Every structure is written in C-alpha cells, then in structure tokens.
Short mmCIF file of C-alpha atoms in Angstrom, two decimals:
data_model
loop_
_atom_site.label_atom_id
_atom_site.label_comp_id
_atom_site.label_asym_id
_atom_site.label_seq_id
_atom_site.Cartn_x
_atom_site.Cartn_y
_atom_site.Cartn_z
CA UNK A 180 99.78 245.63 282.41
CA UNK A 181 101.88 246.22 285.62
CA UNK A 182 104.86 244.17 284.24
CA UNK A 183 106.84 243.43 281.55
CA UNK A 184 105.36 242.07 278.62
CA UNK A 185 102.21 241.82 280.74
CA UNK A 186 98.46 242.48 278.84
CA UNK A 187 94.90 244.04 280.36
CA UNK A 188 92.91 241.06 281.22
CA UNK A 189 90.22 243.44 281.24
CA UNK A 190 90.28 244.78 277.84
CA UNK A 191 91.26 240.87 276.44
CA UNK A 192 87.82 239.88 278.61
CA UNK A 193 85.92 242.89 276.87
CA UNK A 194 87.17 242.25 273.31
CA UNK A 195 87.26 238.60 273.10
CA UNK A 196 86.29 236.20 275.99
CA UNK A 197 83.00 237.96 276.48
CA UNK A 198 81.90 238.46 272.59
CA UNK A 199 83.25 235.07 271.93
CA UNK A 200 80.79 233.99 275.03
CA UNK A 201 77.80 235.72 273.56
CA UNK A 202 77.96 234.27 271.10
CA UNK A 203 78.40 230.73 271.02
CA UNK A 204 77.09 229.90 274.94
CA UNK A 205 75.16 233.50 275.81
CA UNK A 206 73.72 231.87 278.95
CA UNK A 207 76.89 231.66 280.73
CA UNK A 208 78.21 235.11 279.30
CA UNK A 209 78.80 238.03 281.37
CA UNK A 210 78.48 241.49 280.63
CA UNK A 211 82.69 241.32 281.79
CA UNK A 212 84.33 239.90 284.60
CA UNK A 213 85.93 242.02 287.07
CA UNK A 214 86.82 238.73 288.64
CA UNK A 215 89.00 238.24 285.84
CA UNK A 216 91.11 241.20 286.52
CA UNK A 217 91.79 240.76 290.13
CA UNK A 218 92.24 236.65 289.56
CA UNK A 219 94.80 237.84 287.10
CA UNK A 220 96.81 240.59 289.12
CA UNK A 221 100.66 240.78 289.39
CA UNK A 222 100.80 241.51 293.14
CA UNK A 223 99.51 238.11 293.84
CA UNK A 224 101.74 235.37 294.14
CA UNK A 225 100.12 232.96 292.56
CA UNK A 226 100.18 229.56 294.23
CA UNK A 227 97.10 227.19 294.69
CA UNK A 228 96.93 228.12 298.00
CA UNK A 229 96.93 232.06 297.87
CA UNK A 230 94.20 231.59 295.03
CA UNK A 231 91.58 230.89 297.82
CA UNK A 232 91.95 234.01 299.16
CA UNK A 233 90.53 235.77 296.16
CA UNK A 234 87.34 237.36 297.04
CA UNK A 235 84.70 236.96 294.75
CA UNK A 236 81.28 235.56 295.12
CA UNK A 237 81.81 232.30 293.10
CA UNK A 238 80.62 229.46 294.62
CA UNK A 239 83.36 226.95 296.42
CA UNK A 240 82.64 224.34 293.65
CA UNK A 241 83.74 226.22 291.34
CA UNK A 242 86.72 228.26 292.67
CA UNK A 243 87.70 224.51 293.69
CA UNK A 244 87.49 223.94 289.94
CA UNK A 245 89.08 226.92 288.38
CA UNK A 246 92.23 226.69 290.88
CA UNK A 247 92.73 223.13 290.26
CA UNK A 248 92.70 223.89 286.32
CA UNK A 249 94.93 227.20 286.56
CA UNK A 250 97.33 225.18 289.05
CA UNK A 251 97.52 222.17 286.70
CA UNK A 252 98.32 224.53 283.31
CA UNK A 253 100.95 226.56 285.16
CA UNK A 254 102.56 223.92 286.48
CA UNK A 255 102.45 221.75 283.05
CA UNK A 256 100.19 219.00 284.42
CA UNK A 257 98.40 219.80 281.38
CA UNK A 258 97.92 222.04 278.04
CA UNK A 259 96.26 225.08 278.18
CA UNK A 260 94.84 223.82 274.58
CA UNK A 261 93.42 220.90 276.32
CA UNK A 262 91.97 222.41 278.98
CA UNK A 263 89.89 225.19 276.73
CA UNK A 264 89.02 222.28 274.34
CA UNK A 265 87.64 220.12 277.19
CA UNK A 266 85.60 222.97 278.45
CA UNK A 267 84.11 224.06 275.72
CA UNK A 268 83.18 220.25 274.81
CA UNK A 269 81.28 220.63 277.99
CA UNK A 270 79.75 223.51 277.06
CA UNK A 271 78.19 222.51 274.37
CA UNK A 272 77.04 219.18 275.81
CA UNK A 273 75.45 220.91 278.34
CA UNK A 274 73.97 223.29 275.91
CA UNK A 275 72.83 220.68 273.42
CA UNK A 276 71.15 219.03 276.29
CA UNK A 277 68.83 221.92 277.69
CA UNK A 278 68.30 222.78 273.70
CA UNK A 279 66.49 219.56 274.42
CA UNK A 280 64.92 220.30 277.55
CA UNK A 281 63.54 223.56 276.35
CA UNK A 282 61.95 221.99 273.03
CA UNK A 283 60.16 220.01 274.82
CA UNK A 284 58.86 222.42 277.30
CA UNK A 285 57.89 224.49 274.74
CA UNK A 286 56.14 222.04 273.16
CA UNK A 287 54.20 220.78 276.69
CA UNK A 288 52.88 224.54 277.15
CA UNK A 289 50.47 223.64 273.76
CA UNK A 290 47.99 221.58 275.49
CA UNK A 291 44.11 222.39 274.89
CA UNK A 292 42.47 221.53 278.20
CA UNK A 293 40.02 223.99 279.67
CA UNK A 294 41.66 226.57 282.20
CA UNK A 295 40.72 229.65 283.67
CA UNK A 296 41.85 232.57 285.91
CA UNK A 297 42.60 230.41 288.99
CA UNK A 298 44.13 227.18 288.02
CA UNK A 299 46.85 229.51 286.07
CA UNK A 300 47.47 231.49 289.01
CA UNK A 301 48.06 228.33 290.58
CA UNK A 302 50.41 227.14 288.07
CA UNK A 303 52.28 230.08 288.76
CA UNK A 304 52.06 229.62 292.37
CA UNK A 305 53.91 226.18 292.48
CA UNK A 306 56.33 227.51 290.30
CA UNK A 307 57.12 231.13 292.21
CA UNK A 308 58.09 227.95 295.12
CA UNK A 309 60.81 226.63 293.71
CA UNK A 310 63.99 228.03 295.13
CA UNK A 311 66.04 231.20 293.75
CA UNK A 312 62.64 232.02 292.02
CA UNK A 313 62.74 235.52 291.96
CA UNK A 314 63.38 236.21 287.84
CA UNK A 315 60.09 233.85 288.05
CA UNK A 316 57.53 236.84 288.98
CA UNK A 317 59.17 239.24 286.59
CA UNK A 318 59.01 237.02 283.43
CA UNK A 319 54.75 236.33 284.39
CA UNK A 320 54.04 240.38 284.55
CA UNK A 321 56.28 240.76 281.56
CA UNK A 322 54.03 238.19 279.62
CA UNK A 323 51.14 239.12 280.99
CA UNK A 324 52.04 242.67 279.13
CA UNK A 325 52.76 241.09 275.99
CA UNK A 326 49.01 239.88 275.65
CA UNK A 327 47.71 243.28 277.18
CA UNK A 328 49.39 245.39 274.67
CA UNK A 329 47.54 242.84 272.00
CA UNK A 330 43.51 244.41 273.84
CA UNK A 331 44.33 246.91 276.12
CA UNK A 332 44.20 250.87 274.47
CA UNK A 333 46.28 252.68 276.89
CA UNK A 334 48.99 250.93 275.39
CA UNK A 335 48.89 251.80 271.63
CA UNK A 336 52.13 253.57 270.51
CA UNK A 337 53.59 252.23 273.52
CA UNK A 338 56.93 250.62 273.86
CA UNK A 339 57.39 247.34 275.98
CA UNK A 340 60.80 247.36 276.70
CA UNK A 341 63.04 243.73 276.34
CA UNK A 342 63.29 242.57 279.50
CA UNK A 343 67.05 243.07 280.93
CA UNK A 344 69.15 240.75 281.33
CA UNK A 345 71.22 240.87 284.85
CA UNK A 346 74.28 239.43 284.57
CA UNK A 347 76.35 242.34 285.87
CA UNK A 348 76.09 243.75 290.10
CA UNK A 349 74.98 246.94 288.00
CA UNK A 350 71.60 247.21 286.95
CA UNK A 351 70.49 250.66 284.95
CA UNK A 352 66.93 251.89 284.55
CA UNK A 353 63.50 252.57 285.94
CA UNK A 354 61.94 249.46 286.76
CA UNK A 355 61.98 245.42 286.16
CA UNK A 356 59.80 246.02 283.16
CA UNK A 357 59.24 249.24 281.48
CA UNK A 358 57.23 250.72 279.52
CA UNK A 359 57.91 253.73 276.77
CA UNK A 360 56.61 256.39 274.86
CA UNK A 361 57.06 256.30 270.93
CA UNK A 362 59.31 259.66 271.16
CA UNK A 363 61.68 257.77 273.84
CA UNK A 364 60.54 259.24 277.02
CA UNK A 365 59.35 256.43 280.05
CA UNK A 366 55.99 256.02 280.51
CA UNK A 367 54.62 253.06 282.83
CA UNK A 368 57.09 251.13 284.72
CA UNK A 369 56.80 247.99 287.08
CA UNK A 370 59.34 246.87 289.77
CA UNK A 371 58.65 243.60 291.33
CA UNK A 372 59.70 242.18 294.74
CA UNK A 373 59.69 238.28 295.56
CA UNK A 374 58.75 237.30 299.30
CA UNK A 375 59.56 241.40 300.48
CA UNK A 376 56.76 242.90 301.71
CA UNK A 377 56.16 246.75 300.99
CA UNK A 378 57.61 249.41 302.97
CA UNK A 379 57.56 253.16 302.57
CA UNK A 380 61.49 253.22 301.98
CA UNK A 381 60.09 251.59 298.37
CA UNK A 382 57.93 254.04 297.79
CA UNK A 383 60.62 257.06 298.02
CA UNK A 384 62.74 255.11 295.68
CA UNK A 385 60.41 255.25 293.27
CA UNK A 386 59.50 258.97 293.69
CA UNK A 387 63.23 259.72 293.74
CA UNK A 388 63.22 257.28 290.50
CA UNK A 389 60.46 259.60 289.11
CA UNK A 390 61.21 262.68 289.55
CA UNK A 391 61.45 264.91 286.16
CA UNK A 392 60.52 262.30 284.02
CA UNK A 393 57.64 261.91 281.93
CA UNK A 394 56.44 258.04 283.93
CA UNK A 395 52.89 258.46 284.60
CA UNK A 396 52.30 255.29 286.08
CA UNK A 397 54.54 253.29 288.99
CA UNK A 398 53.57 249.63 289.98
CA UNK A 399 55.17 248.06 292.89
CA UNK A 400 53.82 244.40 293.26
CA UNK A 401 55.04 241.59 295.77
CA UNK A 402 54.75 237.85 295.99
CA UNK A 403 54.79 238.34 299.88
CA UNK A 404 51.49 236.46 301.15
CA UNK A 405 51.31 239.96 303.43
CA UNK A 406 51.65 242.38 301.16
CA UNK A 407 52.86 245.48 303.26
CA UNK A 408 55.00 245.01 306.52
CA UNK A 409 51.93 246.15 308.51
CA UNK A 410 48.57 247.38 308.80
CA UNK A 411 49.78 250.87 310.10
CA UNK A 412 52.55 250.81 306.97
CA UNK A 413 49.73 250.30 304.54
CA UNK A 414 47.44 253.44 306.12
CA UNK A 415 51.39 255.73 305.06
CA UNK A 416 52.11 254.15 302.07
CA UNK A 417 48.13 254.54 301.01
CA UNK A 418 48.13 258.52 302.46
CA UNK A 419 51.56 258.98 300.64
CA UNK A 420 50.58 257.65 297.14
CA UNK A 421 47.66 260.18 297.26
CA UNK A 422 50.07 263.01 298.05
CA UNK A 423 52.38 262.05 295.25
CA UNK A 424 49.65 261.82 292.90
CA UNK A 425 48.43 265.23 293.82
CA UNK A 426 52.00 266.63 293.83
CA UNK A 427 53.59 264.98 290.81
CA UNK A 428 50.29 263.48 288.83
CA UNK A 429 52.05 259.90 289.35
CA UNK A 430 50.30 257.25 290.03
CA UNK A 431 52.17 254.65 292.35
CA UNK A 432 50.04 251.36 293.13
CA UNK A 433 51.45 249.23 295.57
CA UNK A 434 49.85 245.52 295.17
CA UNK A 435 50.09 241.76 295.43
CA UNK A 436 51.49 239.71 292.77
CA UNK A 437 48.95 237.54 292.10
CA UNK A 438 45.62 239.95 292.94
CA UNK A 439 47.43 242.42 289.99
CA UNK A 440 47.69 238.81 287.89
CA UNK A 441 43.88 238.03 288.67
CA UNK A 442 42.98 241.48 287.42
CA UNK A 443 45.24 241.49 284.28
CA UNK A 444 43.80 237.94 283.23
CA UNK A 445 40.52 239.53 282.87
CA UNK A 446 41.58 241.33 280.33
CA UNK A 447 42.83 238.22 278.40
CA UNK A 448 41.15 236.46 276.33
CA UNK A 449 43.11 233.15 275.86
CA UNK A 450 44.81 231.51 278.82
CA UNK A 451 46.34 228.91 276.82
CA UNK A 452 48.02 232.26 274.99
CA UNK A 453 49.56 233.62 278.22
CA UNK A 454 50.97 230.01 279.04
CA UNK A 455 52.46 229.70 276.00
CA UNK A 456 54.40 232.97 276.40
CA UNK A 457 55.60 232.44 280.17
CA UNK A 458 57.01 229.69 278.78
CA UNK A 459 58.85 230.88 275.74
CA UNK A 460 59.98 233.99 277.67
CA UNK A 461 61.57 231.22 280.96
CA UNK A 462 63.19 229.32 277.83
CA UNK A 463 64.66 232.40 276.24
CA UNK A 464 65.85 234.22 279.92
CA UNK A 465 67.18 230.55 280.72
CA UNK A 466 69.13 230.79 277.13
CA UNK A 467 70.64 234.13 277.53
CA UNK A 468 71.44 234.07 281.47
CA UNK A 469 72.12 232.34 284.78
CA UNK A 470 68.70 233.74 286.42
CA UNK A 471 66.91 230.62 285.04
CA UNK A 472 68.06 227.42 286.80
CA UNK A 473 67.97 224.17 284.70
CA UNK A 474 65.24 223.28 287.58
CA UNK A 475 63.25 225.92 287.10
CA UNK A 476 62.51 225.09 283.34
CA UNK A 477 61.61 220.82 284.47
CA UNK A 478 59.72 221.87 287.06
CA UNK A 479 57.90 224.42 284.93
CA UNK A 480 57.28 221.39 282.76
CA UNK A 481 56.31 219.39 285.45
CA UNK A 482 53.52 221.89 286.22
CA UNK A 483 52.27 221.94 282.51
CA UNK A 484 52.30 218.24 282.27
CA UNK A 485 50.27 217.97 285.53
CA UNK A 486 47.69 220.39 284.05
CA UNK A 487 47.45 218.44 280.92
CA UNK A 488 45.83 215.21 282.97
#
C-alpha cells in the first residue's frame, strides 16, 4: 500500500488467493507467496523487460509465462477475466487428469503375488532413483510407521504426527516424521537425508534440537550407499552418541535407509499392506504439494506393474 489507492498483495494472497488455492487445486497452493509481494511492488517500473530482473527461484519457463500474461493484461492484449478463466480451465484439466493417474496407481498397488523383505526394498530402490526423489525416503519410513504402530508396543498412546507438508523456505519442528506423547510433549523423531552421508555437524543439530525436551529417541537415516563420510567420522559420531546417551538419556542412531527398512519389515506382517500405504501416502503428498512429481507417481506404477508379472 505505498500509493494511492494501492492494496497489500500480501494480505489479498493470505485471505483469498491462497485459501481459494487450498481449496480447489491444494497441490499447487502455497503456504503464501512472498513472490507475490515483491512481483507486485510500486518501486518497480513495471515493463516486460524490468520483470526479469525479479529474483525469485521460479523456473525460466514459467517467469517466461507469467511476464508474457501480466504484459499482455496491462497492456489490453487481453482480459484479466480471460486470462484467470483460461488458467483455471487448465488447472483443472491437469487435475482431472492425475485424479486419473492416481486411481489407477492406487488400484495397481493391490496385486497378490508373493513378496518378501528384499524384492520391496528393491521396489523402493528403483524408485528412490528417479530424480528430485528426496520426499521419496520420507513418505517409505513414514509408512513403514503406520504399520509399526498397528504390532509394535513402544508405540501405544503414541502420536504419529501428519507428515508436513513443505511448501514454504520455512520448515518448523523436530524432525521429518515425529513422533508424540498423548500429553503433547515429543517423543521419537526421525530426520532423513537423501544421497548425504552422515557427518558429526548432524549429530549436534540434533542434540541442539533436543535439548530440554522430553524426545527419547533420535533417528538419523541416509540413502547414501556410504553411510557416514568416513571410517574415522563413524568411530566420532559412534563415541559421541554414547556420550549423549549417558549425558542426556537420548538415544541418537545414525543408520542406512534401507538396513533401518530391512529391520522394520521384520516387524511386519503383510508386505502387500506396506505397499499399499507407500502408495496412498505418494498419491496424497502428490495431491496436496509440489514435492511429488507427476513422474514420480508413473514410475511408481511402473514398478508395481513390473512386480505384478
């Protein structure tokens, strides 16, 4: 509101644009767009041009897009009406379309062959490949907790937290997943890296993360094939999670991906189960954010149709 009869973009973004988002296309909603704000700002003259000297982390496709749009309303190429309404056509296309998509990858995950421990590691093996596949690791552990806290005691009157959507630079909390007391105090949480190995500057996060709080349990697991950046980093990190136990009674394990997976299937007594809830979760995370690619949900169903044969 720096000029006459100007508005706060923010506070329109906050009210409307982002509810409105939520809404009716949650996968493409953010929590609010600070890009929005500085796109909007008085002091920049606003010509095509100066509008690719924003900064902002948007891809070139798409600032190409928006600045053609916003250059063609302002100068009365087109409506403003038309523009929204051919968007949001779009939008729902697209929407209607991986509706589709997901149905059927839902329904591929109910297959009765015979599997066990290692061809669904492998499953998730191929699919931790696929590019920008780090949500991919998170969504396994969280399902894999969602059948433990069906068998496993340590987790009655325990609290496993919804997993967090990231659609903000900002994220709050302990861990990637987290677990809670009944009375609203953290309990067990688990951060997960994809293709970092594990360093001691990890480890004091987590203590720092820790410290006066009631977690008793830390996991830090990697997809790294080595799992520590060397053999004399996993001699510290092993002599320093004994000292914080015996300091602060918590227990930090620092572990592979897939030997903590291997363990936790143990515990499981349908596969078929766990398969079926990695794949609702990568449908519902792919619904509600930007994390899950459109590829990662085909080839996902690529995998479970291979395992069918």
């Amino acid at each position: 509101m720096d000029f006459n009869g100007g508005y706060s973009a923010r506070k329109l973004d906050t009210d409307v644009t982002s509810p409105f988002f939520k809404k009716y296309f949650p996968k493409y909603a953010n929590k609010e767009s600070a890009f929005l704000t500085m796109a909007t700002r008085a002091q920049i003259p606003w010509t095509k041009q100066d509008g690719y000297k924003i900064r902002t982390r948007a891809s070139k496709e798409f600032m190409n897009s928006f600045l053609e749009i916003l250059d063609a309303v302002e100068n009365d190429k087109i409506k403003s009406e038309d523009a929204l309404t051919y968007i949001f056509e779009n939008l729902h296309k697209i929407s209607s379309q991986l509706n589709i998509i997901f149905d059927e990858t839902i329904e591929t995950s109910n297959f009765a062959n015979v599997i066990n421990i290692n061809s669904v590691l492998q499953m998730l093996e191929k699919h931790f490949a696929t590019k920008l596949s780090s949500r991919l690791p998170v969504i396994a552990i969280y399902s894999i907790y969602q059948q433990l806290f069906k068998q496993v005691k340590r987790y009655d009157k325990r609290i496993l937290k919804p997993l967090n959507v990231h659609t903000s630079a900002d994220k709050h909390g302990y861990g990637d997943i987290e677990i809670w007391n009944e009375n609203g105090t953290p309990f067990e949480m688990i951060e997960i890296k994809h293709n970092i190995p594990i360093d001691r500057n990890l480890l004091f996060d987590i203590v720092n993360k820790s410290k006066n709080t009631s977690i008793e349990r830390y996991y830090i697991l990697t997809t790294a094939k080595n799992n520590f950046i060397s053999f004399e980093e996993e001699e510290y990190i092993n002599k320093f999670i004994l000292k914080i136990k015996q300091d602060m009674s918590l227990e930090i394990i620092a572990n592979g991906i897939f030997t903590s997976l291997k363990y936790y299937l143990r515990f499981i007594e349908d596969y078929i189960e766990f398969i079926q809830s990695y794949t609702c979760n990568l449908v519902e995370d792919s619904k509600n954010s930007t994390e899950i690619k459109d590829f990662h949900i085909t080839e996902w169903k690529k995998i479970l149709e291979k395992s069918r044969l």
